[in-house]
Amino acid sequence: MRATLLTMTLCSAGIAMQAHAQEAHGVAFDAAPGVPVRVRMLDGGRVEARIGKEAALQLLDGVADEEGRSRLDHEDVDFDGVQDLLVRASVGQVNEAVAVYRFDARTARLQPLAPPTGTPANCDGFWSLRVDVPTRTLVSTCRGGPMWYTDFYRYQGEKLYLYRAEQLLMLDPQALAAVLAMDAGGEDAGPLAVWTTFDAAGRVLEHAIGDGLSPPVSGVPLRAREARVVPARLALYRAVGDADTRRYLVAGDRVELLDERDGWMQVRYRNPMRGPVIGWIQLTLPEQG
């Protein structure tokens, strides 16, 4: 038994030394059949790649921590069956910056991959990038202040687009409690956030308010947090800012929370007779004269 444990320990130590040597000196992989790629780190976070049997040289910008260290990795980030290059480095105490280079089989070159611009993504760039193969999704997670944020990306053809992102809600707890009694979210529940799913053209497909610290499962429709109406009578408006309505909710009605805008919250009430009814409520009730 001791000999077995010793053998396992030595093997583990050998694997660790091999992994450390690979990390220190570089990484090697086949981007495609017959196309070897050899990569090593240079000073200042730069990356040297030798591509193909002719070892064509390509110099790339990478990322590095405060001591100039990086971790080299390879994975299929665009789900085309070809391995791509990832350069990772710890930033601060919790974040991990990631530089991504796709292998372009047409040019036999590594091409930089960056998130699309002009989107409501929370993370600037790729952070702690995870490749979710079953749902063909890239998951980027970053921390800003006390809050973690998650952005989801997908491809339509060769186009990378923001598939899902969150918007943290800064709500007055007392004003919210006066209107809605929230269902318990569990001991580890985080602050509320609006999760939004987009198509490749940037159009909104769905909204739902949920836990800002628990990213929804990729590829599954958003599940909205539920609450119970508190006031005896609560006006349900068709749009934000409307002054008049003939629709009302009553105390005890259960609603699903969908969106928030300027102190108004969009909810869905599943009327047992008429089906789902969607409208906006004011989180600050008007004073009674």
PDB file of C-alpha atoms in Angstrom:
ATOM      1  CA  MET A   1       0.000   0.000   0.000  1.00  0.00           C
ATOM      2  CA  ARG A   2       2.837   2.372   0.936  1.00  0.00           C
ATOM      3  CA  ALA A   3       4.660   1.490  -2.282  1.00  0.00           C
ATOM      4  CA  THR A   4       1.533   2.241  -4.270  1.00  0.00           C
ATOM      5  CA  LEU A   5       1.135   5.586  -2.522  1.00  0.00           C
ATOM      6  CA  LEU A   6       4.805   6.380  -3.117  1.00  0.00           C
ATOM      7  CA  THR A   7       4.481   5.501  -6.791  1.00  0.00           C
ATOM      8  CA  MET A   8       1.373   7.660  -7.100  1.00  0.00           C
ATOM      9  CA  THR A   9       3.160  10.519  -5.323  1.00  0.00           C
ATOM     10  CA  LEU A  10       6.172  10.288  -7.623  1.00  0.00           C
ATOM     11  CA  CYS A  11       3.916  10.140 -10.676  1.00  0.00           C
ATOM     12  CA  SER A  12       1.978  13.162  -9.476  1.00  0.00           C
ATOM     13  CA  ALA A  13       5.202  15.025  -8.848  1.00  0.00           C
ATOM     14  CA  GLY A  14       6.434  14.111 -12.320  1.00  0.00           C
ATOM     15  CA  ILE A  15       3.196  15.301 -13.919  1.00  0.00           C
ATOM     16  CA  ALA A  16       3.365  18.542 -11.938  1.00  0.00           C
ATOM     17  CA  MET A  17       7.001  19.112 -12.989  1.00  0.00           C
ATOM     18  CA  GLN A  18       6.101  18.398 -16.605  1.00  0.00           C
ATOM     19  CA  ALA A  19       3.135  20.782 -16.462  1.00  0.00           C
ATOM     20  CA  HIS A  20       5.335  23.456 -14.841  1.00  0.00           C
ATOM     21  CA  ALA A  21       7.994  23.016 -17.498  1.00  0.00           C
ATOM     22  CA  GLN A  22       5.372  23.265 -20.224  1.00  0.00           C
ATOM     23  CA  GLU A  23       3.942  26.406 -18.627  1.00  0.00           C
ATOM     24  CA  ALA A  24       7.381  27.954 -18.252  1.00  0.00           C
ATOM     25  CA  HIS A  25       8.641  27.183 -21.743  1.00  0.00           C
ATOM     26  CA  GLY A  26       5.466  27.169 -23.805  1.00  0.00           C
ATOM     27  CA  VAL A  27       2.777  24.948 -25.194  1.00  0.00           C
ATOM     28  CA  ALA A  28       2.580  22.771 -28.284  1.00  0.00           C
ATOM     29  CA  PHE A  29      -0.516  21.507 -30.080  1.00  0.00           C
ATOM     30  CA  ASP A  30      -1.838  20.662 -33.501  1.00  0.00           C
ATOM     31  CA  ALA A  31      -4.206  23.415 -34.605  1.00  0.00           C
ATOM     32  CA  ALA A  32      -5.394  21.139 -37.399  1.00  0.00           C
ATOM     33  CA  PRO A  33      -4.192  17.821 -38.786  1.00  0.00           C
ATOM     34  CA  GLY A  34      -0.639  18.306 -40.031  1.00  0.00           C
ATOM     35  CA  VAL A  35      -0.405  21.878 -38.678  1.00  0.00           C
ATOM     36  CA  PRO A  36       1.729  21.909 -35.504  1.00  0.00           C
ATOM     37  CA  VAL A  37       1.778  25.082 -33.408  1.00  0.00           C
ATOM     38  CA  ARG A  38       4.570  25.817 -30.929  1.00  0.00           C
ATOM     39  CA  VAL A  39       4.072  28.776 -28.614  1.00  0.00           C
ATOM     40  CA  ARG A  40       6.255  30.367 -25.954  1.00  0.00           C
ATOM     41  CA  MET A  41       6.115  33.495 -23.838  1.00  0.00           C
ATOM     42  CA  LEU A  42       8.476  36.413 -24.355  1.00  0.00           C
ATOM     43  CA  ASP A  43       9.256  39.318 -22.044  1.00  0.00           C
ATOM     44  CA  GLY A  44       6.525  41.874 -21.425  1.00  0.00           C
ATOM     45  CA  GLY A  45       3.669  39.456 -22.060  1.00  0.00           C
ATOM     46  CA  ARG A  46       4.434  39.026 -25.759  1.00  0.00           C
ATOM     47  CA  VAL A  47       3.891  35.628 -27.382  1.00  0.00           C
ATOM     48  CA  GLU A  48       5.952  33.889 -30.053  1.00  0.00           C
ATOM     49  CA  ALA A  49       4.146  31.318 -32.182  1.00  0.00           C
ATOM     50  CA  ARG A  50       5.727  28.975 -34.707  1.00  0.00           C
ATOM     51  CA  ILE A  51       3.090  27.618 -37.071  1.00  0.00           C
ATOM     52  CA  GLY A  52       3.187  24.709 -39.511  1.00  0.00           C
ATOM     53  CA  LYS A  53       5.974  22.383 -40.516  1.00  0.00           C
ATOM     54  CA  GLU A  54       7.937  25.381 -41.790  1.00  0.00           C
ATOM     55  CA  ALA A  55       7.620  26.989 -38.320  1.00  0.00           C
ATOM     56  CA  ALA A  56       6.434  30.327 -39.705  1.00  0.00           C
ATOM     57  CA  LEU A  57       6.963  32.999 -37.058  1.00  0.00           C
ATOM     58  CA  GLN A  58       4.106  35.075 -35.648  1.00  0.00           C
ATOM     59  CA  LEU A  59       4.414  37.543 -32.747  1.00  0.00           C
ATOM     60  CA  LEU A  60       1.300  38.202 -30.678  1.00  0.00           C
ATOM     61  CA  ASP A  61       0.213  40.440 -27.812  1.00  0.00           C
ATOM     62  CA  GLY A  62      -0.607  38.422 -24.735  1.00  0.00           C
ATOM     63  CA  VAL A  63      -1.498  39.197 -21.128  1.00  0.00           C
ATOM     64  CA  ALA A  64       0.663  38.976 -18.010  1.00  0.00           C
ATOM     65  CA  ASP A  65       0.371  39.388 -14.257  1.00  0.00           C
ATOM     66  CA  GLU A  66       2.357  41.874 -12.179  1.00  0.00           C
ATOM     67  CA  GLU A  67       5.407  39.615 -12.339  1.00  0.00           C
ATOM     68  CA  GLY A  68       5.143  39.120 -16.089  1.00  0.00           C
ATOM     69  CA  ARG A  69       3.811  35.562 -15.872  1.00  0.00           C
ATOM     70  CA  SER A  70       1.202  34.000 -18.131  1.00  0.00           C
ATOM     71  CA  ARG A  71      -0.384  30.630 -18.715  1.00  0.00           C
ATOM     72  CA  LEU A  72      -0.669  29.203 -22.202  1.00  0.00           C
ATOM     73  CA  ASP A  73      -3.546  26.961 -23.168  1.00  0.00           C
ATOM     74  CA  HIS A  74      -5.361  25.742 -26.260  1.00  0.00           C
ATOM     75  CA  GLU A  75      -9.020  24.983 -26.890  1.00  0.00           C
ATOM     76  CA  ASP A  76     -11.580  25.146 -29.680  1.00  0.00           C
ATOM     77  CA  VAL A  77     -13.175  28.512 -28.857  1.00  0.00           C
ATOM     78  CA  ASP A  78     -15.287  28.839 -32.021  1.00  0.00           C
ATOM     79  CA  PHE A  79     -16.454  25.216 -32.254  1.00  0.00           C
ATOM     80  CA  ASP A  80     -15.062  24.639 -35.743  1.00  0.00           C
ATOM     81  CA  GLY A  81     -13.058  21.555 -34.826  1.00  0.00           C
ATOM     82  CA  VAL A  82      -9.750  23.486 -34.831  1.00  0.00           C
ATOM     83  CA  GLN A  83      -7.663  24.235 -31.758  1.00  0.00           C
ATOM     84  CA  ASP A  84      -7.103  27.888 -30.811  1.00  0.00           C
ATOM     85  CA  LEU A  85      -4.657  29.653 -28.491  1.00  0.00           C
ATOM     86  CA  LEU A  86      -5.526  31.171 -25.104  1.00  0.00           C
ATOM     87  CA  VAL A  87      -3.167  33.246 -22.962  1.00  0.00           C
ATOM     88  CA  ARG A  88      -4.269  33.653 -19.343  1.00  0.00           C
ATOM     89  CA  ALA A  89      -2.959  35.812 -16.504  1.00  0.00           C
ATOM     90  CA  SER A  90      -4.182  36.606 -12.994  1.00  0.00           C
ATOM     91  CA  VAL A  91      -5.085  40.259 -12.456  1.00  0.00           C
ATOM     92  CA  GLY A  92      -5.615  41.445  -8.895  1.00  0.00           C
ATOM     93  CA  GLN A  93      -6.735  38.740  -6.536  1.00  0.00           C
ATOM     94  CA  VAL A  94      -9.745  37.284  -8.323  1.00  0.00           C
ATOM     95  CA  ASN A  95      -9.846  38.247 -12.001  1.00  0.00           C
ATOM     96  CA  GLU A  96      -8.166  36.424 -14.861  1.00  0.00           C
ATOM     97  CA  ALA A  97      -7.479  38.273 -18.107  1.00  0.00           C
ATOM     98  CA  VAL A  98      -7.615  36.150 -21.257  1.00  0.00           C
ATOM     99  CA  ALA A  99      -6.256  36.868 -24.735  1.00  0.00           C
ATOM    100  CA  VAL A 100      -7.753  34.622 -27.415  1.00  0.00           C
ATOM    101  CA  TYR A 101      -6.317  33.818 -30.850  1.00  0.00           C
ATOM    102  CA  ARG A 102      -8.324  31.761 -33.321  1.00  0.00           C
ATOM    103  CA  PHE A 103      -6.480  29.629 -35.824  1.00  0.00           C
ATOM    104  CA  ASP A 104      -7.531  30.629 -39.333  1.00  0.00           C
ATOM    105  CA  ALA A 105      -7.032  27.582 -41.552  1.00  0.00           C
ATOM    106  CA  ARG A 106      -7.319  29.733 -44.696  1.00  0.00           C
ATOM    107  CA  THR A 107      -4.296  31.856 -43.814  1.00  0.00           C
ATOM    108  CA  ALA A 108      -2.565  29.441 -41.403  1.00  0.00           C
ATOM    109  CA  ARG A 109      -2.338  32.348 -38.944  1.00  0.00           C
ATOM    110  CA  LEU A 110      -3.560  33.032 -35.426  1.00  0.00           C
ATOM    111  CA  GLN A 111      -6.141  35.829 -35.473  1.00  0.00           C
ATOM    112  CA  PRO A 112      -7.153  37.828 -32.364  1.00  0.00           C
ATOM    113  CA  LEU A 113     -10.671  37.269 -31.081  1.00  0.00           C
ATOM    114  CA  ALA A 114     -12.359  40.048 -29.111  1.00  0.00           C
ATOM    115  CA  PRO A 115     -15.932  40.511 -27.863  1.00  0.00           C
ATOM    116  CA  PRO A 116     -18.155  42.639 -30.120  1.00  0.00           C
ATOM    117  CA  THR A 117     -18.265  46.336 -29.262  1.00  0.00           C
ATOM    118  CA  GLY A 118     -21.303  48.499 -28.584  1.00  0.00           C
ATOM    119  CA  THR A 119     -23.108  45.896 -26.478  1.00  0.00           C
ATOM    120  CA  PRO A 120     -24.377  46.038 -22.873  1.00  0.00           C
ATOM    121  CA  ALA A 121     -21.780  43.493 -21.753  1.00  0.00           C
ATOM    122  CA  ASN A 122     -20.399  44.064 -18.258  1.00  0.00           C
ATOM    123  CA  CYS A 123     -16.886  42.683 -18.681  1.00  0.00           C
ATOM    124  CA  ASP A 124     -14.505  44.671 -20.886  1.00  0.00           C
ATOM    125  CA  GLY A 125     -12.869  41.864 -22.847  1.00  0.00           C
ATOM    126  CA  PHE A 126     -12.692  38.185 -21.960  1.00  0.00           C
ATOM    127  CA  TRP A 127     -12.223  37.296 -18.288  1.00  0.00           C
ATOM    128  CA  SER A 128     -11.942  33.838 -16.712  1.00  0.00           C
ATOM    129  CA  LEU A 129     -13.151  32.551 -20.063  1.00  0.00           C
ATOM    130  CA  ARG A 130     -14.913  29.202 -20.073  1.00  0.00           C
ATOM    131  CA  VAL A 131     -15.862  27.273 -23.207  1.00  0.00           C
ATOM    132  CA  ASP A 132     -19.224  25.565 -22.767  1.00  0.00           C
ATOM    133  CA  VAL A 133     -19.080  22.942 -25.490  1.00  0.00           C
ATOM    134  CA  PRO A 134     -22.581  21.377 -25.080  1.00  0.00           C
ATOM    135  CA  THR A 135     -24.303  24.758 -25.615  1.00  0.00           C
ATOM    136  CA  ARG A 136     -21.582  26.210 -27.904  1.00  0.00           C
ATOM    137  CA  THR A 137     -21.263  29.223 -25.633  1.00  0.00           C
ATOM    138  CA  LEU A 138     -18.337  31.305 -24.345  1.00  0.00           C
ATOM    139  CA  VAL A 139     -18.784  32.411 -20.728  1.00  0.00           C
ATOM    140  CA  SER A 140     -16.849  35.468 -19.517  1.00  0.00           C
ATOM    141  CA  THR A 141     -16.884  36.289 -15.793  1.00  0.00           C
ATOM    142  CA  CYS A 142     -15.360  39.305 -14.052  1.00  0.00           C
ATOM    143  CA  ARG A 143     -15.561  40.997 -10.690  1.00  0.00           C
ATOM    144  CA  GLY A 144     -16.081  44.719 -10.185  1.00  0.00           C
ATOM    145  CA  GLY A 145     -16.131  45.867  -6.557  1.00  0.00           C
ATOM    146  CA  PRO A 146     -18.128  43.361  -4.497  1.00  0.00           C
ATOM    147  CA  MET A 147     -20.115  42.066  -7.482  1.00  0.00           C
ATOM    148  CA  TRP A 148     -19.457  39.304  -9.990  1.00  0.00           C
ATOM    149  CA  TYR A 149     -20.746  39.753 -13.548  1.00  0.00           C
ATOM    150  CA  THR A 150     -21.226  37.212 -16.323  1.00  0.00           C
ATOM    151  CA  ASP A 151     -21.494  37.679 -20.098  1.00  0.00           C
ATOM    152  CA  PHE A 152     -22.432  34.892 -22.514  1.00  0.00           C
ATOM    153  CA  TYR A 153     -21.324  34.850 -26.164  1.00  0.00           C
ATOM    154  CA  ARG A 154     -22.356  32.689 -29.087  1.00  0.00           C
ATOM    155  CA  TYR A 155     -21.640  32.395 -32.795  1.00  0.00           C
ATOM    156  CA  GLN A 156     -23.879  32.779 -35.789  1.00  0.00           C
ATOM    157  CA  GLY A 157     -21.695  31.410 -38.536  1.00  0.00           C
ATOM    158  CA  GLU A 158     -18.340  33.102 -37.945  1.00  0.00           C
ATOM    159  CA  LYS A 159     -19.905  36.094 -36.180  1.00  0.00           C
ATOM    160  CA  LEU A 160     -19.472  36.285 -32.426  1.00  0.00           C
ATOM    161  CA  TYR A 161     -22.326  38.068 -30.640  1.00  0.00           C
ATOM    162  CA  LEU A 162     -23.477  38.824 -27.101  1.00  0.00           C
ATOM    163  CA  TYR A 163     -26.032  36.161 -26.320  1.00  0.00           C
ATOM    164  CA  ARG A 164     -26.904  36.978 -22.712  1.00  0.00           C
ATOM    165  CA  ALA A 165     -25.928  39.599 -20.116  1.00  0.00           C
ATOM    166  CA  GLU A 166     -27.126  41.035 -16.824  1.00  0.00           C
ATOM    167  CA  GLN A 167     -27.923  44.475 -15.435  1.00  0.00           C
ATOM    168  CA  LEU A 168     -27.600  44.823 -11.674  1.00  0.00           C
ATOM    169  CA  LEU A 169     -30.615  46.480 -10.026  1.00  0.00           C
ATOM    170  CA  MET A 170     -30.132  49.158  -7.371  1.00  0.00           C
ATOM    171  CA  LEU A 171     -33.581  49.154  -5.766  1.00  0.00           C
ATOM    172  CA  ASP A 172     -34.822  50.695  -2.539  1.00  0.00           C
ATOM    173  CA  PRO A 173     -35.600  47.628  -0.377  1.00  0.00           C
ATOM    174  CA  GLN A 174     -38.363  49.425   1.521  1.00  0.00           C
ATOM    175  CA  ALA A 175     -40.054  50.685  -1.639  1.00  0.00           C
ATOM    176  CA  LEU A 176     -39.867  47.203  -3.152  1.00  0.00           C
ATOM    177  CA  ALA A 177     -41.242  45.523  -0.011  1.00  0.00           C
ATOM    178  CA  ALA A 178     -44.176  47.942   0.049  1.00  0.00           C
ATOM    179  CA  VAL A 179     -45.291  46.699  -3.358  1.00  0.00           C
ATOM    180  CA  LEU A 180     -44.031  43.131  -3.686  1.00  0.00           C
ATOM    181  CA  ALA A 181     -43.301  40.341  -1.226  1.00  0.00           C
ATOM    182  CA  MET A 182     -40.390  38.486  -2.786  1.00  0.00           C
ATOM    183  CA  ASP A 183     -40.179  34.722  -2.779  1.00  0.00           C
ATOM    184  CA  ALA A 184     -37.238  33.491  -0.735  1.00  0.00           C
ATOM    185  CA  GLY A 185     -34.108  33.219  -2.857  1.00  0.00           C
ATOM    186  CA  GLY A 186     -32.100  31.060  -0.454  1.00  0.00           C
ATOM    187  CA  GLU A 187     -29.323  31.961   1.954  1.00  0.00           C
ATOM    188  CA  ASP A 188     -26.784  32.494  -0.825  1.00  0.00           C
ATOM    189  CA  ALA A 189     -29.059  34.606  -3.017  1.00  0.00           C
ATOM    190  CA  GLY A 190     -27.408  37.692  -4.436  1.00  0.00           C
ATOM    191  CA  PRO A 191     -28.818  41.058  -5.479  1.00  0.00           C
ATOM    192  CA  LEU A 192     -31.492  41.195  -8.145  1.00  0.00           C
ATOM    193  CA  ALA A 193     -30.452  41.651 -11.761  1.00  0.00           C
ATOM    194  CA  VAL A 194     -32.209  41.808 -15.111  1.00  0.00           C
ATOM    195  CA  TRP A 195     -30.940  39.034 -17.374  1.00  0.00           C
ATOM    196  CA  THR A 196     -31.457  39.649 -21.094  1.00  0.00           C
ATOM    197  CA  THR A 197     -31.093  37.282 -24.039  1.00  0.00           C
ATOM    198  CA  PHE A 198     -30.201  38.724 -27.469  1.00  0.00           C
ATOM    199  CA  ASP A 199     -30.156  37.387 -31.006  1.00  0.00           C
ATOM    200  CA  ALA A 200     -27.214  37.850 -33.375  1.00  0.00           C
ATOM    201  CA  ALA A 201     -28.620  41.209 -34.568  1.00  0.00           C
ATOM    202  CA  GLY A 202     -28.745  42.549 -31.002  1.00  0.00           C
ATOM    203  CA  ARG A 203     -32.527  42.337 -30.702  1.00  0.00           C
ATOM    204  CA  VAL A 204     -33.907  41.473 -27.276  1.00  0.00           C
ATOM    205  CA  LEU A 205     -35.489  38.020 -27.152  1.00  0.00           C
ATOM    206  CA  GLU A 206     -36.422  37.894 -23.464  1.00  0.00           C
ATOM    207  CA  HIS A 207     -36.002  39.598 -20.088  1.00  0.00           C
ATOM    208  CA  ALA A 208     -36.192  38.105 -16.626  1.00  0.00           C
ATOM    209  CA  ILE A 209     -35.212  39.331 -13.182  1.00  0.00           C
ATOM    210  CA  GLY A 210     -33.220  36.809 -11.199  1.00  0.00           C
ATOM    211  CA  ASP A 211     -30.228  36.343  -8.931  1.00  0.00           C
ATOM    212  CA  GLY A 212     -27.322  38.520 -10.056  1.00  0.00           C
ATOM    213  CA  LEU A 213     -24.785  36.064  -8.625  1.00  0.00           C
ATOM    214  CA  SER A 214     -26.273  32.906 -10.147  1.00  0.00           C
ATOM    215  CA  PRO A 215     -25.936  32.979 -13.945  1.00  0.00           C
ATOM    216  CA  PRO A 216     -28.777  31.196 -15.740  1.00  0.00           C
ATOM    217  CA  VAL A 217     -28.115  27.976 -17.582  1.00  0.00           C
ATOM    218  CA  SER A 218     -27.050  28.672 -21.153  1.00  0.00           C
ATOM    219  CA  GLY A 219     -29.467  27.494 -23.829  1.00  0.00           C
ATOM    220  CA  VAL A 220     -32.413  27.357 -21.428  1.00  0.00           C
ATOM    221  CA  PRO A 221     -35.174  30.031 -21.344  1.00  0.00           C
ATOM    222  CA  LEU A 222     -34.753  32.535 -18.535  1.00  0.00           C
ATOM    223  CA  ARG A 223     -36.648  31.811 -15.333  1.00  0.00           C
ATOM    224  CA  ALA A 224     -38.046  34.908 -13.610  1.00  0.00           C
ATOM    225  CA  ARG A 225     -38.113  35.484  -9.878  1.00  0.00           C
ATOM    226  CA  GLU A 226     -41.640  35.410  -8.440  1.00  0.00           C
ATOM    227  CA  ALA A 227     -43.320  37.709  -5.926  1.00  0.00           C
ATOM    228  CA  ARG A 228     -46.693  38.373  -4.319  1.00  0.00           C
ATOM    229  CA  VAL A 229     -48.603  41.651  -4.610  1.00  0.00           C
ATOM    230  CA  VAL A 230     -48.804  43.485  -1.259  1.00  0.00           C
ATOM    231  CA  PRO A 231     -51.234  46.454  -1.731  1.00  0.00           C
ATOM    232  CA  ALA A 232     -54.963  45.826  -1.780  1.00  0.00           C
ATOM    233  CA  ARG A 233     -55.046  47.273  -5.313  1.00  0.00           C
ATOM    234  CA  LEU A 234     -52.034  47.797  -7.577  1.00  0.00           C
ATOM    235  CA  ALA A 235     -52.285  49.543 -10.946  1.00  0.00           C
ATOM    236  CA  LEU A 236     -50.873  47.631 -13.910  1.00  0.00           C
ATOM    237  CA  TYR A 237     -49.851  49.957 -16.751  1.00  0.00           C
ATOM    238  CA  ARG A 238     -49.163  49.132 -20.382  1.00  0.00           C
ATOM    239  CA  ALA A 239     -45.970  51.214 -20.578  1.00  0.00           C
ATOM    240  CA  VAL A 240     -43.517  53.038 -18.342  1.00  0.00           C
ATOM    241  CA  GLY A 241     -44.777  56.513 -17.503  1.00  0.00           C
ATOM    242  CA  ASP A 242     -48.451  55.882 -18.243  1.00  0.00           C
ATOM    243  CA  ALA A 243     -50.810  57.802 -15.971  1.00  0.00           C
ATOM    244  CA  ASP A 244     -54.068  55.927 -16.537  1.00  0.00           C
ATOM    245  CA  THR A 245     -55.021  52.273 -16.654  1.00  0.00           C
ATOM    246  CA  ARG A 246     -58.048  50.040 -16.224  1.00  0.00           C
ATOM    247  CA  ARG A 247     -55.996  47.035 -15.244  1.00  0.00           C
ATOM    248  CA  TYR A 248     -55.231  46.226 -11.609  1.00  0.00           C
ATOM    249  CA  LEU A 249     -53.651  43.522  -9.526  1.00  0.00           C
ATOM    250  CA  VAL A 250     -54.885  42.745  -6.025  1.00  0.00           C
ATOM    251  CA  ALA A 251     -53.206  41.643  -2.828  1.00  0.00           C
ATOM    252  CA  GLY A 252     -51.994  38.062  -3.029  1.00  0.00           C
ATOM    253  CA  ASP A 253     -51.694  37.909  -6.819  1.00  0.00           C
ATOM    254  CA  ARG A 254     -48.510  36.127  -7.821  1.00  0.00           C
ATOM    255  CA  VAL A 255     -46.378  37.722 -10.545  1.00  0.00           C
ATOM    256  CA  GLU A 256     -43.133  36.975 -12.368  1.00  0.00           C
ATOM    257  CA  LEU A 257     -40.562  39.779 -12.479  1.00  0.00           C
ATOM    258  CA  LEU A 258     -39.325  40.525 -15.998  1.00  0.00           C
ATOM    259  CA  ASP A 259     -37.661  43.943 -16.291  1.00  0.00           C
ATOM    260  CA  GLU A 260     -36.985  47.251 -14.503  1.00  0.00           C
ATOM    261  CA  ARG A 261     -36.761  50.799 -15.790  1.00  0.00           C
ATOM    262  CA  ASP A 262     -36.613  54.107 -13.897  1.00  0.00           C
ATOM    263  CA  GLY A 263     -38.476  52.890 -10.831  1.00  0.00           C
ATOM    264  CA  TRP A 264     -40.991  50.809 -12.803  1.00  0.00           C
ATOM    265  CA  MET A 265     -41.005  47.021 -12.906  1.00  0.00           C
ATOM    266  CA  GLN A 266     -42.419  44.853 -15.664  1.00  0.00           C
ATOM    267  CA  VAL A 267     -44.326  41.845 -14.368  1.00  0.00           C
ATOM    268  CA  ARG A 268     -46.284  38.953 -15.800  1.00  0.00           C
ATOM    269  CA  TYR A 269     -49.489  37.826 -14.135  1.00  0.00           C
ATOM    270  CA  ARG A 270     -50.857  34.483 -15.247  1.00  0.00           C
ATOM    271  CA  ASN A 271     -54.588  35.136 -15.232  1.00  0.00           C
ATOM    272  CA  PRO A 272     -56.376  31.775 -14.800  1.00  0.00           C
ATOM    273  CA  MET A 273     -59.165  32.903 -17.148  1.00  0.00           C
ATOM    274  CA  ARG A 274     -57.396  35.081 -19.751  1.00  0.00           C
ATOM    275  CA  GLY A 275     -53.869  33.717 -19.744  1.00  0.00           C
ATOM    276  CA  PRO A 276     -50.614  35.682 -19.206  1.00  0.00           C
ATOM    277  CA  VAL A 277     -50.959  39.446 -18.738  1.00  0.00           C
ATOM    278  CA  ILE A 278     -47.840  41.633 -18.931  1.00  0.00           C
ATOM    279  CA  GLY A 279     -47.608  45.188 -17.660  1.00  0.00           C
ATOM    280  CA  TRP A 280     -45.641  47.704 -15.602  1.00  0.00           C
ATOM    281  CA  ILE A 281     -46.067  48.611 -11.938  1.00  0.00           C
ATOM    282  CA  GLN A 282     -44.645  51.554 -10.019  1.00  0.00           C
ATOM    283  CA  LEU A 283     -42.282  50.573  -7.225  1.00  0.00           C
ATOM    284  CA  THR A 284     -43.059  53.821  -5.427  1.00  0.00           C
ATOM    285  CA  LEU A 285     -46.749  53.985  -4.752  1.00  0.00           C
ATOM    286  CA  PRO A 286     -48.413  57.391  -5.207  1.00  0.00           C
ATOM    287  CA  GLU A 287     -49.361  59.115  -1.985  1.00  0.00           C
ATOM    288  CA  GLN A 288     -52.979  58.754  -0.996  1.00  0.00           C
ATOM    289  CA  GLY A 289     -54.735  62.122  -0.629  1.00  0.00           C
TER     290      GLY A 289
END
